[in-house]
Tab-separated table of C-alpha atoms in Angstrom:
chain	number	residue	atom	x	y	z
A	109	UNK	CA	0.000	0.000	0.000
A	110	UNK	CA	1.386	3.429	-0.966
A	111	UNK	CA	1.962	5.735	1.994
A	112	UNK	CA	0.000	8.987	1.993
A	113	UNK	CA	3.169	11.105	2.004
A	114	UNK	CA	4.558	9.215	-0.997
A	115	UNK	CA	1.278	9.516	-2.878
A	116	UNK	CA	1.144	13.257	-2.177
A	117	UNK	CA	4.712	13.623	-3.409
A	118	UNK	CA	3.852	11.793	-6.630
A	119	UNK	CA	0.821	14.022	-7.234
A	120	UNK	CA	2.793	17.195	-6.560
A	121	UNK	CA	5.535	16.000	-8.902
A	122	UNK	CA	3.032	15.224	-11.649
A	123	UNK	CA	1.343	18.593	-11.277
A	124	UNK	CA	4.607	20.558	-11.286
A	125	UNK	CA	5.901	18.643	-14.327
A	126	UNK	CA	2.666	19.179	-16.253
A	127	UNK	CA	2.557	22.869	-15.312
A	128	UNK	CA	6.197	23.453	-16.243
A	129	UNK	CA	5.744	21.859	-19.676
A	130	UNK	CA	2.588	23.832	-20.434
A	131	UNK	CA	3.898	27.174	-19.182
A	132	UNK	CA	7.206	26.742	-21.008
A	133	UNK	CA	5.350	25.951	-24.225
A	134	UNK	CA	3.058	28.991	-23.859
A	135	UNK	CA	5.994	31.278	-23.041
A	136	UNK	CA	7.896	30.022	-26.093
A	137	UNK	CA	4.954	30.690	-28.420
A	138	UNK	CA	4.307	34.132	-26.964
A	139	UNK	CA	7.985	35.018	-27.136
A	140	UNK	CA	8.351	33.893	-30.755
A	141	UNK	CA	5.032	34.962	-32.271
A	142	UNK	CA	3.396	37.271	-29.762
A	143	UNK	CA	-0.370	37.167	-29.338
A	144	UNK	CA	-0.819	35.414	-32.696
A	145	UNK	CA	0.952	32.340	-31.360
A	146	UNK	CA	-1.871	31.794	-28.844
A	147	UNK	CA	-4.839	32.298	-31.181
A	148	UNK	CA	-6.842	30.361	-33.760
A	149	UNK	CA	-9.815	31.581	-35.805
A	150	UNK	CA	-12.361	31.522	-32.946
A	151	UNK	CA	-10.001	32.951	-30.335
A	152	UNK	CA	-10.323	36.622	-31.294
A	153	UNK	CA	-14.104	36.464	-31.004
A	154	UNK	CA	-13.840	34.970	-27.513
A	155	UNK	CA	-11.421	37.691	-26.429
A	156	UNK	CA	-13.509	40.525	-27.898
A	157	UNK	CA	-16.626	39.211	-26.162
A	158	UNK	CA	-14.798	38.940	-22.833
A	159	UNK	CA	-13.415	42.465	-23.169
A	160	UNK	CA	-16.927	43.782	-23.855
A	161	UNK	CA	-18.174	41.893	-20.814
A	162	UNK	CA	-15.375	43.376	-18.681
A	163	UNK	CA	-16.246	46.905	-19.857
A	164	UNK	CA	-19.886	46.308	-18.964
A	165	UNK	CA	-18.802	45.225	-15.481
A	166	UNK	CA	-16.671	48.341	-15.115
A	167	UNK	CA	-19.573	50.558	-16.234
A	168	UNK	CA	-22.008	48.842	-13.861
A	169	UNK	CA	-24.425	47.997	-16.677
A	170	UNK	CA	-24.618	44.221	-16.140
A	171	UNK	CA	-28.143	43.244	-15.094
A	172	UNK	CA	-30.413	40.195	-15.303
A	173	UNK	CA	-29.559	37.814	-18.112
A	174	UNK	CA	-26.549	39.962	-18.995
A	175	UNK	CA	-24.685	38.258	-16.147
A	176	UNK	CA	-24.489	35.225	-18.424
A	177	UNK	CA	-22.448	37.114	-20.992
A	178	UNK	CA	-22.934	39.477	-23.918
A	179	UNK	CA	-23.114	36.781	-26.604
A	180	UNK	CA	-25.057	33.514	-26.928
A	181	UNK	CA	-22.202	32.147	-29.033
A	182	UNK	CA	-20.058	31.854	-25.896
A	183	UNK	CA	-21.257	29.936	-22.847
A	184	UNK	CA	-21.381	31.755	-19.466
A	185	UNK	CA	-18.692	29.890	-17.518
A	186	UNK	CA	-16.118	30.305	-20.272
A	187	UNK	CA	-16.894	34.038	-20.305
A	188	UNK	CA	-16.428	34.232	-16.534
A	189	UNK	CA	-13.097	32.428	-16.811
A	190	UNK	CA	-11.882	34.860	-19.488
A	191	UNK	CA	-13.098	38.156	-18.031
A	192	UNK	CA	-10.550	38.528	-15.176
A	193	UNK	CA	-7.722	38.357	-17.709
A	194	UNK	CA	-9.033	41.515	-19.405
A	195	UNK	CA	-7.339	43.361	-16.523
A	196	UNK	CA	-3.996	42.519	-18.138
A	197	UNK	CA	-4.897	44.320	-21.396
A	198	UNK	CA	-2.364	43.320	-24.080
A	199	UNK	CA	-1.230	40.317	-22.042
A	200	UNK	CA	-4.771	38.932	-21.826
A	201	UNK	CA	-4.217	35.920	-24.142
A	202	UNK	CA	-0.933	35.038	-22.409
A	203	UNK	CA	-2.266	35.192	-18.846
A	204	UNK	CA	-5.299	33.177	-19.896
A	205	UNK	CA	-3.262	30.357	-21.440
A	206	UNK	CA	-1.122	30.291	-18.285
A	207	UNK	CA	-4.364	29.748	-16.380
A	208	UNK	CA	-5.290	27.017	-18.855
A	209	UNK	CA	-1.932	25.372	-18.207
A	210	UNK	CA	-2.670	25.251	-14.488
A	211	UNK	CA	-6.133	23.870	-15.207
A	212	UNK	CA	-4.842	21.183	-17.559
A	213	UNK	CA	-2.209	20.138	-15.035
A	214	UNK	CA	-5.222	19.493	-12.795
A	215	UNK	CA	-6.726	17.392	-15.590
A	216	UNK	CA	-3.601	15.200	-15.436
A	217	UNK	CA	-4.256	14.600	-11.732
A	218	UNK	CA	-7.874	13.739	-12.488
A	219	UNK	CA	-6.656	11.198	-15.052
A	220	UNK	CA	-4.495	9.747	-12.259
A	221	UNK	CA	-7.612	9.448	-10.081
A	222	UNK	CA	-9.749	7.956	-12.871
A	223	UNK	CA	-7.188	5.284	-13.705
A	224	UNK	CA	-6.470	4.633	-10.025
A	225	UNK	CA	-10.162	4.167	-9.272
A	226	UNK	CA	-10.115	1.264	-11.734
A	227	UNK	CA	-6.727	-0.211	-10.775
A	228	UNK	CA	-4.059	1.513	-8.677
A	229	UNK	CA	-1.309	0.096	-10.928
A	230	UNK	CA	-2.682	2.075	-13.868
A	231	UNK	CA	-2.719	5.481	-12.166
A	232	UNK	CA	0.886	6.638	-12.579
A	233	UNK	CA	1.437	5.602	-16.230
A	234	UNK	CA	-1.935	7.113	-17.188
A	235	UNK	CA	-1.048	10.402	-15.509
A	236	UNK	CA	2.415	10.482	-17.119
A	237	UNK	CA	0.777	9.942	-20.516
A	238	UNK	CA	-1.504	12.916	-19.814
A	239	UNK	CA	1.414	15.070	-18.650
A	240	UNK	CA	3.283	14.597	-21.958
A	241	UNK	CA	0.202	14.311	-24.193
A	242	UNK	CA	0.848	16.633	-27.191
A	243	UNK	CA	-2.858	17.275	-27.789
A	244	UNK	CA	-3.354	18.552	-24.254
A	245	UNK	CA	-0.147	20.587	-24.274
A	246	UNK	CA	-0.835	22.275	-27.614
A	247	UNK	CA	-4.443	23.165	-26.820
A	248	UNK	CA	-3.544	24.684	-23.445
A	249	UNK	CA	-1.537	27.221	-25.447
A	250	UNK	CA	-4.561	28.384	-27.469
A	251	UNK	CA	-7.438	30.595	-26.318
A	252	UNK	CA	-10.304	28.163	-26.875
A	253	UNK	CA	-13.038	26.494	-24.830
A	254	UNK	CA	-11.518	23.020	-25.111
A	255	UNK	CA	-9.082	22.941	-22.170
A	256	UNK	CA	-11.487	24.089	-19.417
A	257	UNK	CA	-14.176	21.886	-20.942
A	258	UNK	CA	-12.029	18.751	-20.707
A	259	UNK	CA	-11.035	19.563	-17.112
A	260	UNK	CA	-14.658	19.395	-16.004
A	261	UNK	CA	-15.331	16.402	-18.248
A	262	UNK	CA	-12.477	14.600	-16.475
A	263	UNK	CA	-14.090	15.461	-13.117
A	264	UNK	CA	-17.398	14.108	-14.420
A	265	UNK	CA	-15.730	10.910	-15.685
A	266	UNK	CA	-14.068	10.416	-12.298
A	267	UNK	CA	-17.466	10.643	-10.620
A	268	UNK	CA	-18.971	8.242	-13.162
A	269	UNK	CA	-16.203	5.644	-12.640
A	270	UNK	CA	-16.546	5.897	-8.875
A	271	UNK	CA	-20.331	5.522	-9.174
A	272	UNK	CA	-19.998	2.457	-11.400
A	273	UNK	CA	-17.616	0.929	-8.851
A	274	UNK	CA	-19.819	1.810	-5.874
A	275	UNK	CA	-22.614	4.432	-5.958
A	276	UNK	CA	-22.154	7.230	-3.419
A	277	UNK	CA	-23.111	10.842	-2.779
A	278	UNK	CA	-19.471	11.847	-3.393
A	279	UNK	CA	-19.456	10.246	-6.843
A	280	UNK	CA	-22.803	11.863	-7.697
A	281	UNK	CA	-21.434	15.258	-6.617
A	282	UNK	CA	-18.461	14.879	-8.975
A	283	UNK	CA	-20.875	13.987	-11.778
A	284	UNK	CA	-23.072	17.006	-11.021
A	285	UNK	CA	-20.256	19.545	-10.729
A	286	UNK	CA	-18.282	18.227	-13.683
A	287	UNK	CA	-21.182	17.852	-16.097
A	288	UNK	CA	-22.967	21.105	-15.223
A	289	UNK	CA	-19.721	23.132	-15.431
A	290	UNK	CA	-18.816	21.464	-18.732
A	291	UNK	CA	-22.271	22.332	-20.062
A	292	UNK	CA	-21.772	25.980	-19.096
A	293	UNK	CA	-18.582	25.997	-21.186
A	294	UNK	CA	-19.726	24.008	-24.224
A	295	UNK	CA	-23.348	23.163	-24.851
A	296	UNK	CA	-22.525	19.798	-26.448
A	297	UNK	CA	-22.546	18.318	-22.925
A	298	UNK	CA	-26.313	18.907	-22.693
A	299	UNK	CA	-27.597	16.036	-24.903
A	300	UNK	CA	-25.072	13.677	-23.310
A	301	UNK	CA	-26.371	14.344	-19.793
A	302	UNK	CA	-29.562	12.362	-20.442
A	303	UNK	CA	-27.580	9.349	-21.681
A	304	UNK	CA	-25.148	9.598	-18.760
A	305	UNK	CA	-27.768	9.704	-16.024
A	306	UNK	CA	-29.789	6.909	-17.588
A	307	UNK	CA	-26.664	4.721	-17.807
A	308	UNK	CA	-25.637	5.427	-14.198
A	309	UNK	CA	-29.161	4.751	-12.922
A	310	UNK	CA	-29.575	1.473	-14.814
A	311	UNK	CA	-26.081	0.316	-13.809
A	312	UNK	CA	-26.793	0.891	-10.128
A	313	UNK	CA	-30.138	-0.921	-10.361
A	314	UNK	CA	-28.585	-3.832	-12.265
A	315	UNK	CA	-25.859	-4.193	-9.635
A	316	UNK	CA	-28.449	-3.884	-6.854
A	317	UNK	CA	-26.616	-0.940	-5.356
A	318	UNK	CA	-29.280	1.763	-5.698
A	319	UNK	CA	-30.536	2.417	-2.183
A	320	UNK	CA	-32.606	5.367	-1.106
A	321	UNK	CA	-29.578	7.574	-0.352
A	322	UNK	CA	-27.933	6.745	-3.669
A	323	UNK	CA	-31.141	7.457	-5.573
A	324	UNK	CA	-31.529	10.844	-3.889
A	325	UNK	CA	-27.879	11.691	-4.608
A	326	UNK	CA	-28.252	10.845	-8.303
A	327	UNK	CA	-31.551	12.726	-8.480
A	328	UNK	CA	-29.986	15.832	-6.949
A	329	UNK	CA	-27.099	15.587	-9.428
A	330	UNK	CA	-29.615	15.484	-12.273
A	331	UNK	CA	-31.403	18.524	-10.891
A	332	UNK	CA	-28.138	20.492	-10.746
A	333	UNK	CA	-27.335	19.665	-14.382
A	334	UNK	CA	-30.920	20.438	-15.459
A	335	UNK	CA	-30.697	23.795	-13.658
A	336	UNK	CA	-27.538	24.632	-15.615
A	337	UNK	CA	-29.374	23.862	-18.842
A	338	UNK	CA	-32.360	25.941	-17.730
A	339	UNK	CA	-30.045	28.857	-16.908
A	340	UNK	CA	-28.781	29.035	-20.484
A	341	UNK	CA	-32.279	28.536	-21.884
A	342	UNK	CA	-33.630	31.341	-19.686
A	343	UNK	CA	-30.947	33.702	-21.000
A	344	UNK	CA	-31.801	32.883	-24.613
A	345	UNK	CA	-35.564	33.213	-24.084
A	346	UNK	CA	-35.146	36.491	-22.201
A	347	UNK	CA	-32.761	38.150	-24.621
A	348	UNK	CA	-33.532	36.501	-27.966
A	349	UNK	CA	-37.024	35.018	-27.620
A	350	UNK	CA	-35.492	31.665	-28.598
A	351	UNK	CA	-36.297	28.326	-26.968
A	352	UNK	CA	-32.906	26.912	-27.916
A	353	UNK	CA	-29.625	26.460	-26.098
A	354	UNK	CA	-27.331	27.780	-28.827
A	355	UNK	CA	-27.453	29.530	-32.231
A	356	UNK	CA	-24.596	27.363	-33.473
A	357	UNK	CA	-26.739	24.550	-34.866
A	358	UNK	CA	-27.607	26.131	-38.202
A	359	UNK	CA	-24.058	27.348	-38.828
A	360	UNK	CA	-22.626	23.924	-38.005
A	361	UNK	CA	-25.105	22.126	-40.243
A	362	UNK	CA	-25.198	24.382	-43.298
A	363	UNK	CA	-21.648	25.720	-43.387
A	364	UNK	CA	-19.699	22.717	-42.137
A	365	UNK	CA	-21.606	19.442	-42.257
A	366	UNK	CA	-23.301	19.954	-45.633
A	367	UNK	CA	-20.100	21.017	-47.471
A	368	UNK	CA	-18.212	18.036	-46.053
A	369	UNK	CA	-20.974	15.557	-46.906
A	370	UNK	CA	-21.163	16.968	-50.438
A	371	UNK	CA	-17.406	16.633	-50.772
A	372	UNK	CA	-17.688	13.008	-49.644
A	373	UNK	CA	-20.391	12.415	-52.244
A	374	UNK	CA	-19.002	14.066	-55.383
A	375	UNK	CA	-15.658	15.674	-54.341
A	376	UNK	CA	-17.020	19.223	-54.595
A	377	UNK	CA	-14.490	21.354	-52.681
A	378	UNK	CA	-15.630	22.298	-49.193
A	379	UNK	CA	-15.000	26.020	-49.791
A	380	UNK	CA	-17.278	26.068	-52.843
A	381	UNK	CA	-20.262	24.560	-51.019
A	382	UNK	CA	-19.559	26.810	-48.031
A	383	UNK	CA	-20.106	29.833	-50.268
A	384	UNK	CA	-23.072	28.247	-52.087
A	385	UNK	CA	-24.969	27.661	-48.822
A	386	UNK	CA	-24.590	31.295	-47.787
A	387	UNK	CA	-25.849	32.435	-51.184
A	388	UNK	CA	-28.874	30.118	-50.880
A	389	UNK	CA	-29.741	31.541	-47.476
A	390	UNK	CA	-29.406	35.054	-48.880
A	391	UNK	CA	-31.678	34.226	-51.826
A	392	UNK	CA	-34.388	32.767	-49.591
A	393	UNK	CA	-34.328	35.143	-46.624
A	394	UNK	CA	-32.464	38.293	-47.652
A	395	UNK	CA	-30.044	40.161	-45.415
A	396	UNK	CA	-28.837	38.359	-42.271
A	397	UNK	CA	-31.095	39.086	-39.271
A	398	UNK	CA	-29.765	40.675	-36.084
A	399	UNK	CA	-31.095	37.801	-33.980
A	400	UNK	CA	-28.480	35.006	-34.162
A	401	UNK	CA	-31.102	32.356	-33.423
A	402	UNK	CA	-33.160	33.452	-36.426
A	403	UNK	CA	-30.022	33.286	-38.560
A	404	UNK	CA	-29.433	29.766	-37.217
A	405	UNK	CA	-33.016	28.797	-38.080
A	406	UNK	CA	-32.592	30.041	-41.646
A	407	UNK	CA	-29.306	28.217	-42.130
A	408	UNK	CA	-30.735	25.062	-40.604
A	409	UNK	CA	-33.669	25.139	-43.031
A	410	UNK	CA	-31.331	25.525	-46.004
A	411	UNK	CA	-28.939	22.925	-44.628
A	412	UNK	CA	-31.574	20.276	-43.949
A	413	UNK	CA	-32.976	20.626	-47.446
A	414	UNK	CA	-29.553	20.152	-49.028
A	415	UNK	CA	-28.513	17.343	-46.674
A	416	UNK	CA	-31.627	15.311	-47.453
A	417	UNK	CA	-30.717	15.395	-51.157
A	418	UNK	CA	-27.188	14.088	-50.531
A	419	UNK	CA	-28.256	10.723	-49.134
A	420	UNK	CA	-27.413	8.516	-46.160
A	421	UNK	CA	-24.410	6.875	-47.844
A	422	UNK	CA	-22.641	10.212	-48.326
A	423	UNK	CA	-23.375	11.189	-44.718
A	424	UNK	CA	-21.990	7.898	-43.416
A	425	UNK	CA	-18.874	8.346	-45.536
A	426	UNK	CA	-18.347	11.894	-44.301
A	427	UNK	CA	-18.869	10.883	-40.667
A	428	UNK	CA	-16.415	7.985	-40.999
A	429	UNK	CA	-13.811	10.262	-42.579
A	430	UNK	CA	-14.258	12.899	-39.883
A	431	UNK	CA	-14.010	10.337	-37.094
A	432	UNK	CA	-10.822	8.880	-38.604
A	433	UNK	CA	-9.170	12.302	-38.763
A	434	UNK	CA	-10.358	13.274	-35.283
A	435	UNK	CA	-8.884	10.106	-33.810
A	436	UNK	CA	-5.656	10.090	-35.800
A	437	UNK	CA	-4.611	13.695	-36.465
A	438	UNK	CA	-1.655	14.726	-34.261
A	439	UNK	CA	-2.354	17.631	-31.928
A	440	UNK	CA	0.963	19.227	-32.910
A	441	UNK	CA	-0.679	20.347	-36.171
A	442	UNK	CA	-2.537	23.032	-34.193
A	443	UNK	CA	0.689	24.479	-32.814
A	444	UNK	CA	1.046	28.011	-34.188
A	445	UNK	CA	4.458	27.586	-35.903
A	446	UNK	CA	2.986	24.749	-37.978
A	447	UNK	CA	-0.609	25.971	-38.172
A	448	UNK	CA	0.345	29.357	-39.636
A	449	UNK	CA	3.113	28.058	-41.889
A	450	UNK	CA	2.406	28.317	-45.661
A	451	UNK	CA	0.643	25.129	-46.768
A	452	UNK	CA	-2.508	23.719	-48.308
A	453	UNK	CA	-5.015	22.834	-45.604
A	454	UNK	CA	-6.715	19.445	-45.443
A	455	UNK	CA	-10.073	20.827	-46.618
A	456	UNK	CA	-8.423	22.552	-49.593
A	457	UNK	CA	-6.297	19.537	-50.562
A	458	UNK	CA	-7.411	17.933	-53.807
A	459	UNK	CA	-8.054	14.196	-54.199
A	460	UNK	CA	-10.389	11.815	-56.003
A	461	UNK	CA	-11.282	10.125	-52.697
A	462	UNK	CA	-10.748	10.570	-48.979
A	463	UNK	CA	-7.721	8.266	-49.112
A	464	UNK	CA	-6.261	10.067	-52.145
A	465	UNK	CA	-6.830	13.377	-50.413
A	466	UNK	CA	-5.144	12.103	-47.246
A	467	UNK	CA	-2.211	10.746	-49.265
A	468	UNK	CA	-1.759	14.090	-51.032
A	469	UNK	CA	-2.009	15.925	-47.730
A	470	UNK	CA	0.670	13.684	-46.197
A	471	UNK	CA	3.065	13.113	-49.074
A	472	UNK	CA	2.535	15.930	-51.578
A	473	UNK	CA	2.657	18.883	-49.211
A	474	UNK	CA	4.423	22.010	-50.383
A	475	UNK	CA	5.709	22.421	-46.820
A	476	UNK	CA	8.114	19.566	-45.954
A	477	UNK	CA	8.437	20.644	-42.283
A	478	UNK	CA	4.681	20.411	-41.878
A	479	UNK	CA	4.531	17.063	-43.693
A	480	UNK	CA	7.343	15.511	-41.648
A	481	UNK	CA	5.843	16.823	-38.403
A	482	UNK	CA	2.538	15.267	-39.375
A	483	UNK	CA	4.079	11.891	-40.170
A	484	UNK	CA	6.185	11.911	-36.989
A	485	UNK	CA	3.028	12.664	-35.031
A	486	UNK	CA	1.228	9.770	-36.697
A	487	UNK	CA	4.057	7.401	-35.781
A	488	UNK	CA	3.912	8.551	-32.166
A	489	UNK	CA	0.146	8.218	-32.154
A	490	UNK	CA	0.459	4.680	-33.522
A	491	UNK	CA	2.693	3.684	-30.618
A	492	UNK	CA	0.188	5.112	-28.136
A	493	UNK	CA	-2.671	3.279	-29.901
A	494	UNK	CA	-0.918	-0.023	-29.201
A	495	UNK	CA	-0.881	0.827	-25.496
A	496	UNK	CA	-4.501	1.975	-25.605
A	497	UNK	CA	-5.674	-1.224	-27.307
A	498	UNK	CA	-3.726	-3.258	-24.754
A	499	UNK	CA	-5.385	-1.213	-22.023
A	500	UNK	CA	-8.855	-1.831	-23.407
A	501	UNK	CA	-8.188	-5.575	-23.536
A	502	UNK	CA	-6.773	-5.467	-19.998
A	503	UNK	CA	-9.892	-3.818	-18.580
A	504	UNK	CA	-12.104	-6.155	-20.587
A	505	UNK	CA	-10.373	-9.217	-19.172
A	506	UNK	CA	-10.558	-7.741	-15.675
A	507	UNK	CA	-14.349	-7.562	-15.981
A	508	UNK	CA	-14.775	-3.779	-16.042
A	509	UNK	CA	-17.655	-4.104	-18.503
A	510	UNK	CA	-19.722	-1.208	-17.217
A	511	UNK	CA	-16.827	1.231	-17.169
A	512	UNK	CA	-15.744	0.230	-20.668
A	513	UNK	CA	-19.330	0.516	-21.869
A	514	UNK	CA	-19.631	3.998	-20.404
A	515	UNK	CA	-16.292	5.094	-21.856
A	516	UNK	CA	-17.242	3.680	-25.258
A	517	UNK	CA	-20.567	5.513	-25.285
A	518	UNK	CA	-18.816	8.781	-24.428
A	519	UNK	CA	-16.302	8.336	-27.238
A	520	UNK	CA	-18.995	7.415	-29.763
A	521	UNK	CA	-21.073	10.413	-28.697
A	522	UNK	CA	-18.206	12.868	-29.205
A	523	UNK	CA	-17.336	11.385	-32.594
A	524	UNK	CA	-20.987	11.456	-33.655
A	525	UNK	CA	-21.774	14.981	-32.483
A	526	UNK	CA	-18.701	16.471	-34.159
A	527	UNK	CA	-19.675	14.539	-37.256
A	528	UNK	CA	-17.788	15.176	-40.434
A	529	UNK	CA	-15.916	18.195	-39.046
A	530	UNK	CA	-12.318	17.141	-38.457
A	531	UNK	CA	-9.612	18.589	-36.232
A	532	UNK	CA	-7.297	17.249	-33.508
A	533	UNK	CA	-9.034	19.533	-31.025
A	534	UNK	CA	-12.231	17.511	-31.299
A	535	UNK	CA	-10.340	14.568	-29.797
A	536	UNK	CA	-9.548	16.439	-26.575
A	537	UNK	CA	-12.770	15.443	-24.739
A	538	UNK	CA	-11.749	11.820	-25.349
A	539	UNK	CA	-8.260	12.228	-23.904
A	540	UNK	CA	-9.103	11.382	-20.261
A	541	UNK	CA	-10.469	8.051	-21.511
A	542	UNK	CA	-7.645	7.503	-24.004
A	543	UNK	CA	-4.962	8.304	-21.404
A	544	UNK	CA	-6.653	5.933	-18.945
A	545	UNK	CA	-6.558	3.206	-21.590
A	546	UNK	CA	-2.903	4.002	-22.353
A	547	UNK	CA	-2.022	3.806	-18.661
A	548	UNK	CA	-3.711	0.440	-18.324
A	549	UNK	CA	-1.941	-0.813	-21.432
A	550	UNK	CA	1.496	0.370	-20.319
A	551	UNK	CA	1.000	-1.190	-16.888
A	552	UNK	CA	0.013	-4.461	-18.558
A	553	UNK	CA	2.872	-4.438	-21.075
A	554	UNK	CA	5.369	-3.769	-18.282
A	555	UNK	CA	4.124	-6.855	-16.439
A	556	UNK	CA	4.561	-9.150	-19.458
A	557	UNK	CA	8.402	-9.401	-19.321
A	558	UNK	CA	8.266	-9.916	-15.561
A	559	UNK	CA	5.735	-12.731	-15.976
A	560	UNK	CA	7.866	-14.394	-18.651
A	561	UNK	CA	10.916	-14.190	-16.427
A	562	UNK	CA	9.016	-15.821	-13.578
A	563	UNK	CA	7.889	-18.630	-15.868
A	564	UNK	CA	11.470	-19.309	-16.985
A	565	UNK	CA	12.623	-19.377	-13.374
């Protein structure tokens, strides 16, 4: 049994190592490229919204639903996390990514707890994998919603694993806090909450572990998550007269999903369909409305009409392609020195099929540094996949059916909801699960030589 002092020392060491790596990476980017090194396309919008929110606070004009932020495009908790950094003016992106580094170092400790709740031998290798995970490191250095979202998802997953092992009020509290906070950062956690609570309830009943106290704890957790959903809905009804959680649905469908499905069907370039869908909306409805939810409704109507004409086969092909890229693409590709280097992006790369397009993207790049970085990342990812597969088999043989089932549902949900849209950042919500699998696999592979030696003896 590990002594408490030793365990504390291990956790402190893991946290310090993770923090040092993430802060050093952020400092390097900021030193080399300035603010640009910490931003992607969506980042500037997040920062502008937070600065507007900070000014409203300073002017004393924040009232009612305005406390949830000035824009429905950005969820309230993410706004609240960003706003304090507006005090640092030009250093706002840098101080925020330093905060993200500290938060993601906490995610590494949560991975340690998740893996340890399953098998104590898996905890350390899983946490080490998270500490050096390129996807986590790179995304902590970018002003996006992904890093804080995955921190709270990891807290939720810890609660779920503990509940599946033995239902308790503590586990339910982790589920409630993690899932409701994640929902207030990215709305994609909302549909999942129904699946999660149903799974946890049925699992406890099936194992005959759902007593009165456990039922009340799970019920209260559900109420907390439902209240978080209602909070966002209240804001949108109050300010926009919209009974919807987000105005992103129409944009996602018409300007991302439809172009990618059409490309999968007949190889029409994504950029061409992207423009065509905006023209169609303009022809049907005229100038864009001021209400973002009405704009979403218009785009959704245009998108649904076009998607229905493309067929199920094209949608399945696009979803499979997107899932493959999301699982395989190295996170290093989002690092600013590579991301902003002159190159042809994946969506703009030509090819008669997905595989031809991928081959051209990998082997016919005009930027050899980018191409070699990509291939090196794929090799590294392949090595980690071996450990993750070994970890899955290890947990399967150990009888952790419910935990594996829950993890699998979470992974399938994330891949399905992101659909055909492909980027390494869409894999980040899966990383707590993937790092747990890698830790289990490494622990198992390390025991194989020892077992062989014992047999020879």
